[in-house]
Coordinates of C-alpha atoms in Angstrom, one line a residue:
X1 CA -2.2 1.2 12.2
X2 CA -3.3 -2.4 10.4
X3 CA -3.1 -2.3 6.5
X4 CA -4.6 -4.9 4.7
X5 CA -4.3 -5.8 1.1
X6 CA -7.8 -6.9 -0.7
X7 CA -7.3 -8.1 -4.0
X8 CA -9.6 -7.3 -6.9
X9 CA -12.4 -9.0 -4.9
X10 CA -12.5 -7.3 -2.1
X11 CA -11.0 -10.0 -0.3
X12 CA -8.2 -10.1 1.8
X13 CA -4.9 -11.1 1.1
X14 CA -2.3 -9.9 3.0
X15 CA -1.3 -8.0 6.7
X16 CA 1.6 -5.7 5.9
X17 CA 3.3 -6.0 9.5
X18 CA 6.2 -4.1 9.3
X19 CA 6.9 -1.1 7.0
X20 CA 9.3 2.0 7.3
X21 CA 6.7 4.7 5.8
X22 CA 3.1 4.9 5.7
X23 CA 1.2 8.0 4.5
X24 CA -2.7 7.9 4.3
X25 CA -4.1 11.2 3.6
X26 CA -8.3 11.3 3.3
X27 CA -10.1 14.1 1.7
X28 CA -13.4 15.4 1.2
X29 CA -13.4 17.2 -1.9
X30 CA -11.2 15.0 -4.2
X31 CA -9.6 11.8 -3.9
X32 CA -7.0 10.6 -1.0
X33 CA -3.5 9.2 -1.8
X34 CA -1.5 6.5 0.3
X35 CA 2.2 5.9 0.1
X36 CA 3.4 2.7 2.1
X37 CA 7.5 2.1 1.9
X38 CA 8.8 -0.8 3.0
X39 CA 11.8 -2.8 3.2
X40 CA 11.7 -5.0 -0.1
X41 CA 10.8 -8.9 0.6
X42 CA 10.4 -10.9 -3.1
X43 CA 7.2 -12.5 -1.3
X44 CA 5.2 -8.8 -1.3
X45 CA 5.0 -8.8 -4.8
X46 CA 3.2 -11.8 -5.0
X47 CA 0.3 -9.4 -2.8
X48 CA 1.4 -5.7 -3.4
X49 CA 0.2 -5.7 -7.5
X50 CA -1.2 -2.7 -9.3
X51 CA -5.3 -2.5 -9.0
X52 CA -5.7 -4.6 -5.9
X53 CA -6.6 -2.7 -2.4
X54 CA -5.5 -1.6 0.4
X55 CA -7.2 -0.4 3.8
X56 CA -6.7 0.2 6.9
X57 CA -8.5 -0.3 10.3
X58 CA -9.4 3.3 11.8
X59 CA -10.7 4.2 8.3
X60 CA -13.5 3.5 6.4
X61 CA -11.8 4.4 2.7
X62 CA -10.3 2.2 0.4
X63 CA -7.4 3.1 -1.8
X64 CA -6.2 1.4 -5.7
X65 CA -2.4 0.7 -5.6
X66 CA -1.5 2.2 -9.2
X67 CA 2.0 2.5 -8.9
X68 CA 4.7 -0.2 -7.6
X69 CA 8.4 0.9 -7.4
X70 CA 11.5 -1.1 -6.0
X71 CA 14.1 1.4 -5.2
X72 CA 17.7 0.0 -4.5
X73 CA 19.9 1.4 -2.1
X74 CA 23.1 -0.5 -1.7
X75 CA 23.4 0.9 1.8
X76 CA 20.3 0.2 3.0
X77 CA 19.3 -2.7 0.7
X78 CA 16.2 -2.5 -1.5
X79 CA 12.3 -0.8 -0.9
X80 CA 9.6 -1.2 -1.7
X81 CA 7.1 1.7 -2.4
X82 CA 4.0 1.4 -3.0
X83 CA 1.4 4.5 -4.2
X84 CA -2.4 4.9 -4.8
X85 CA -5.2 7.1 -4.6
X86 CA -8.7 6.4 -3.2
X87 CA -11.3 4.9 -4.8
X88 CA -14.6 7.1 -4.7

Protein backbone atom coordinates (compact mmCIF):
# COMPACT_ATOMS: atom_id res chain seq x y z
CA UNK A 1 0.00 0.00 0.00
CA UNK A 2 1.42 3.71 -1.13
CA UNK A 3 0.76 6.48 1.49
CA UNK A 4 1.26 9.86 0.66
CA UNK A 5 1.46 12.87 2.74
CA UNK A 6 -0.49 16.19 1.21
CA UNK A 7 0.09 19.04 3.09
CA UNK A 8 -2.62 21.69 3.85
CA UNK A 9 -2.84 22.19 0.05
CA UNK A 10 -3.58 19.19 -1.08
CA UNK A 11 -0.32 18.81 -2.43
CA UNK A 12 2.01 16.22 -2.00
CA UNK A 13 4.81 16.06 0.07
CA UNK A 14 6.08 12.99 1.09
CA UNK A 15 6.13 8.81 0.09
CA UNK A 16 6.27 7.09 3.49
CA UNK A 17 8.27 3.92 2.10
CA UNK A 18 8.83 1.89 4.93
CA UNK A 19 6.76 1.71 8.04
CA UNK A 20 6.16 -1.16 10.81
CA UNK A 21 2.27 -0.54 11.27
CA UNK A 22 -0.31 0.80 9.13
CA UNK A 23 -4.07 0.67 9.97
CA UNK A 24 -6.60 2.34 7.55
CA UNK A 25 -10.08 1.54 8.52
CA UNK A 26 -13.04 3.33 6.17
CA UNK A 27 -16.51 3.64 7.18
CA UNK A 28 -19.85 4.54 5.94
CA UNK A 29 -21.65 5.87 8.70
CA UNK A 30 -19.06 7.88 10.65
CA UNK A 31 -15.66 8.93 10.12
CA UNK A 32 -12.49 6.39 9.41
CA UNK A 33 -9.28 6.50 11.55
CA UNK A 34 -5.59 5.69 10.33
CA UNK A 35 -2.74 4.70 12.57
CA UNK A 36 0.71 4.59 10.67
CA UNK A 37 3.94 3.50 13.13
CA UNK A 38 7.06 3.74 12.02
CA UNK A 39 10.52 3.63 12.95
CA UNK A 40 11.38 7.34 14.08
CA UNK A 41 13.73 9.28 11.33
CA UNK A 42 14.15 13.26 12.60
CA UNK A 43 13.51 14.05 8.77
CA UNK A 44 9.56 12.81 9.08
CA UNK A 45 8.70 15.48 11.17
CA UNK A 46 9.64 17.88 8.86
CA UNK A 47 6.38 16.11 6.62
CA UNK A 48 4.36 14.05 9.31
CA UNK A 49 2.78 17.54 11.17
CA UNK A 50 -0.68 17.80 12.72
CA UNK A 51 -3.52 18.96 9.94
CA UNK A 52 -1.65 17.97 6.82
CA UNK A 53 -2.99 14.65 4.86
CA UNK A 54 -2.52 11.53 4.23
CA UNK A 55 -3.79 9.01 1.49
CA UNK A 56 -3.38 6.18 0.09
CA UNK A 57 -3.58 4.60 -3.43
CA UNK A 58 -6.40 1.88 -3.43
CA UNK A 59 -8.63 4.39 -1.63
CA UNK A 60 -10.39 7.29 -2.49
CA UNK A 61 -10.63 8.91 1.32
CA UNK A 62 -8.49 11.27 2.78
CA UNK A 63 -7.54 11.27 6.47
CA UNK A 64 -6.30 14.64 8.94
CA UNK A 65 -3.21 13.61 11.04
CA UNK A 66 -4.36 15.07 14.61
CA UNK A 67 -2.16 13.34 16.68
CA UNK A 68 1.90 12.86 16.44
CA UNK A 69 3.59 10.76 19.11
CA UNK A 70 7.36 9.65 19.33
CA UNK A 71 7.46 6.64 21.56
CA UNK A 72 11.05 5.57 22.87
CA UNK A 73 11.95 2.21 23.28
CA UNK A 74 15.55 1.76 24.31
CA UNK A 75 15.42 -1.77 22.88
CA UNK A 76 14.10 -1.10 19.75
CA UNK A 77 15.05 2.63 19.33
CA UNK A 78 12.40 5.26 18.90
CA UNK A 79 8.65 5.43 16.72
CA UNK A 80 6.98 7.15 15.40
CA UNK A 81 3.05 7.10 15.47
CA UNK A 82 1.10 8.82 13.73
CA UNK A 83 -3.12 9.00 14.22
CA UNK A 84 -6.04 10.63 12.32
CA UNK A 85 -9.46 10.34 11.40
CA UNK A 86 -11.08 11.02 7.93
CA UNK A 87 -12.03 14.04 6.64
CA UNK A 88 -15.86 14.00 5.42
Amino acid sequence: MNIEILDTNFQQIFFVESYESFIWTERYNRAGEFELYLHMNSSYLDYIRQDNYVTVDDSETVMIIETIEIITDFEDGDHLKVTGKSIE
